[in-house]
């Protein structure tokens, strides 16, 4: 009731959290994403009047009230969920940390310890952002770039390669900007080569800033 309803009538799809790529029934490959940034975006978007579809990998977070949660585990499951729903959306914000690779073969039983070395062959997962960027009628696209070096160069390259409208870049090696924290230090890059750097702030504050720039776009 107290929030400007500037996203009323818009359908926003947000991805959040990590994905898990199973090696066997016991083990999986994943990453340190907590999902906090994506969930903050979902909370802010629904408060601003949007219909929000939150496609989330495994997290310990409670979904924000009012969002449509789609729970997935693997990168391929997330790809299928996003592509099935994107025709309904005016905005897609890809905040999930999706595994680039998966085990080529998932063992049916637990892989037993054998010797000092174990070699696992990996296959490339589908690139969700690239797939969205290639759509003829695509929604407004926002991506994320979590880097440990050459932040702006790598983020700008990803923005261009994936055909994004905006990318949120952060150096996860910085204190307060990595995984599993409630704060972030980000810079926003746009198609017109604008760059907006921001100091340390909460992820909820950053979510509001991101949505403000999306509204302008």
mmCIF file of C-alpha atoms in Angstrom, residues 36-128:
data_model
loop_
_atom_site.group_PDB
_atom_site.id
_atom_site.type_symbol
_atom_site.label_atom_id
_atom_site.label_comp_id
_atom_site.label_asym_id
_atom_site.label_seq_id
_atom_site.Cartn_x
_atom_site.Cartn_y
_atom_site.Cartn_z
ATOM 1 C CA UNK A 36 19.385 -13.563 -1.668
ATOM 2 C CA UNK A 37 19.764 -11.142 -4.593
ATOM 3 C CA UNK A 38 17.111 -12.824 -6.732
ATOM 4 C CA UNK A 39 14.677 -13.091 -3.827
ATOM 5 C CA UNK A 40 15.231 -9.405 -2.988
ATOM 6 C CA UNK A 41 14.409 -8.514 -6.598
ATOM 7 C CA UNK A 42 11.279 -10.668 -6.500
ATOM 8 C CA UNK A 43 10.134 -9.041 -3.260
ATOM 9 C CA UNK A 44 10.706 -5.532 -4.606
ATOM 10 C CA UNK A 45 8.993 -6.246 -7.932
ATOM 11 C CA UNK A 46 5.845 -7.698 -6.360
ATOM 12 C CA UNK A 47 5.663 -4.756 -3.941
ATOM 13 C CA UNK A 48 5.793 -2.412 -6.951
ATOM 14 C CA UNK A 49 2.786 -4.105 -8.527
ATOM 15 C CA UNK A 50 4.317 -6.641 -10.919
ATOM 16 C CA UNK A 51 3.203 -10.168 -11.485
ATOM 17 C CA UNK A 52 6.383 -12.012 -10.515
ATOM 18 C CA UNK A 53 7.474 -15.482 -11.549
ATOM 19 C CA UNK A 54 10.451 -16.605 -9.449
ATOM 20 C CA UNK A 55 12.336 -19.576 -10.861
ATOM 21 C CA UNK A 56 14.636 -20.700 -8.100
ATOM 22 C CA UNK A 57 17.322 -23.265 -7.599
ATOM 23 C CA UNK A 58 17.719 -24.855 -4.138
ATOM 24 C CA UNK A 59 17.914 -22.236 -1.348
ATOM 25 C CA UNK A 60 17.083 -21.937 2.346
ATOM 26 C CA UNK A 61 14.993 -18.804 1.725
ATOM 27 C CA UNK A 62 11.278 -18.264 2.190
ATOM 28 C CA UNK A 63 9.680 -17.109 -1.100
ATOM 29 C CA UNK A 64 8.350 -13.536 -0.909
ATOM 30 C CA UNK A 65 4.593 -13.278 -0.486
ATOM 31 C CA UNK A 66 2.716 -12.892 -3.750
ATOM 32 C CA UNK A 67 5.274 -14.426 -6.128
ATOM 33 C CA UNK A 68 4.708 -17.488 -8.304
ATOM 34 C CA UNK A 69 7.524 -19.848 -7.272
ATOM 35 C CA UNK A 70 8.862 -22.472 -9.661
ATOM 36 C CA UNK A 71 11.405 -24.697 -7.895
ATOM 37 C CA UNK A 72 14.104 -26.336 -10.043
ATOM 38 C CA UNK A 73 17.423 -28.075 -9.404
ATOM 39 C CA UNK A 74 19.516 -28.394 -12.557
ATOM 40 C CA UNK A 75 20.506 -25.896 -15.240
ATOM 41 C CA UNK A 76 18.480 -27.805 -17.834
ATOM 42 C CA UNK A 77 15.403 -27.688 -15.612
ATOM 43 C CA UNK A 78 15.861 -23.937 -15.176
ATOM 44 C CA UNK A 79 16.298 -23.485 -18.935
ATOM 45 C CA UNK A 80 13.057 -25.356 -19.639
ATOM 46 C CA UNK A 81 11.146 -23.419 -16.962
ATOM 47 C CA UNK A 82 12.353 -20.044 -18.251
ATOM 48 C CA UNK A 83 11.706 -20.764 -21.919
ATOM 49 C CA UNK A 84 8.205 -22.083 -21.196
ATOM 50 C CA UNK A 85 7.247 -18.852 -19.423
ATOM 51 C CA UNK A 86 9.141 -16.132 -21.269
ATOM 52 C CA UNK A 87 6.334 -15.427 -23.806
ATOM 53 C CA UNK A 88 4.258 -14.085 -20.892
ATOM 54 C CA UNK A 89 6.972 -11.713 -19.656
ATOM 55 C CA UNK A 90 7.909 -8.116 -20.329
ATOM 56 C CA UNK A 91 11.077 -8.293 -18.198
ATOM 57 C CA UNK A 92 13.500 -11.128 -17.380
ATOM 58 C CA UNK A 93 16.130 -10.668 -14.663
ATOM 59 C CA UNK A 94 18.632 -13.538 -14.555
ATOM 60 C CA UNK A 95 20.108 -13.412 -11.070
ATOM 61 C CA UNK A 96 20.663 -17.169 -10.702
ATOM 62 C CA UNK A 97 24.162 -18.636 -10.609
ATOM 63 C CA UNK A 98 23.690 -21.377 -13.185
ATOM 64 C CA UNK A 99 26.278 -24.131 -13.539
ATOM 65 C CA UNK A 100 28.090 -23.846 -16.869
ATOM 66 C CA UNK A 101 28.771 -27.599 -17.003
ATOM 67 C CA UNK A 102 27.213 -30.856 -15.802
ATOM 68 C CA UNK A 103 28.606 -34.387 -15.537
ATOM 69 C CA UNK A 104 28.344 -36.050 -18.930
ATOM 70 C CA UNK A 105 27.139 -39.239 -17.223
ATOM 71 C CA UNK A 106 25.203 -39.394 -13.946
ATOM 72 C CA UNK A 107 26.094 -42.600 -12.108
ATOM 73 C CA UNK A 108 23.081 -44.688 -11.101
ATOM 74 C CA UNK A 109 24.768 -45.723 -7.832
ATOM 75 C CA UNK A 110 27.142 -43.978 -5.478
ATOM 76 C CA UNK A 111 30.619 -43.599 -6.986
ATOM 77 C CA UNK A 112 32.932 -45.560 -4.712
ATOM 78 C CA UNK A 113 36.399 -44.390 -3.742
ATOM 79 C CA UNK A 114 39.002 -45.898 -6.080
ATOM 80 C CA UNK A 115 42.618 -44.789 -5.971
ATOM 81 C CA UNK A 116 43.985 -41.266 -5.548
ATOM 82 C CA UNK A 117 42.491 -39.633 -8.648
ATOM 83 C CA UNK A 118 39.019 -39.451 -10.138
ATOM 84 C CA UNK A 119 38.330 -38.000 -13.573
ATOM 85 C CA UNK A 120 34.857 -36.661 -14.361
ATOM 86 C CA UNK A 121 33.923 -35.676 -17.904
ATOM 87 C CA UNK A 122 31.703 -32.590 -18.110
ATOM 88 C CA UNK A 123 29.261 -31.416 -20.782
ATOM 89 C CA UNK A 124 28.233 -27.806 -21.398
ATOM 90 C CA UNK A 125 24.828 -26.730 -20.129
ATOM 91 C CA UNK A 126 22.438 -24.662 -22.266
ATOM 92 C CA UNK A 127 23.063 -20.912 -21.964
ATOM 93 C CA UNK A 128 19.784 -19.418 -20.754
#
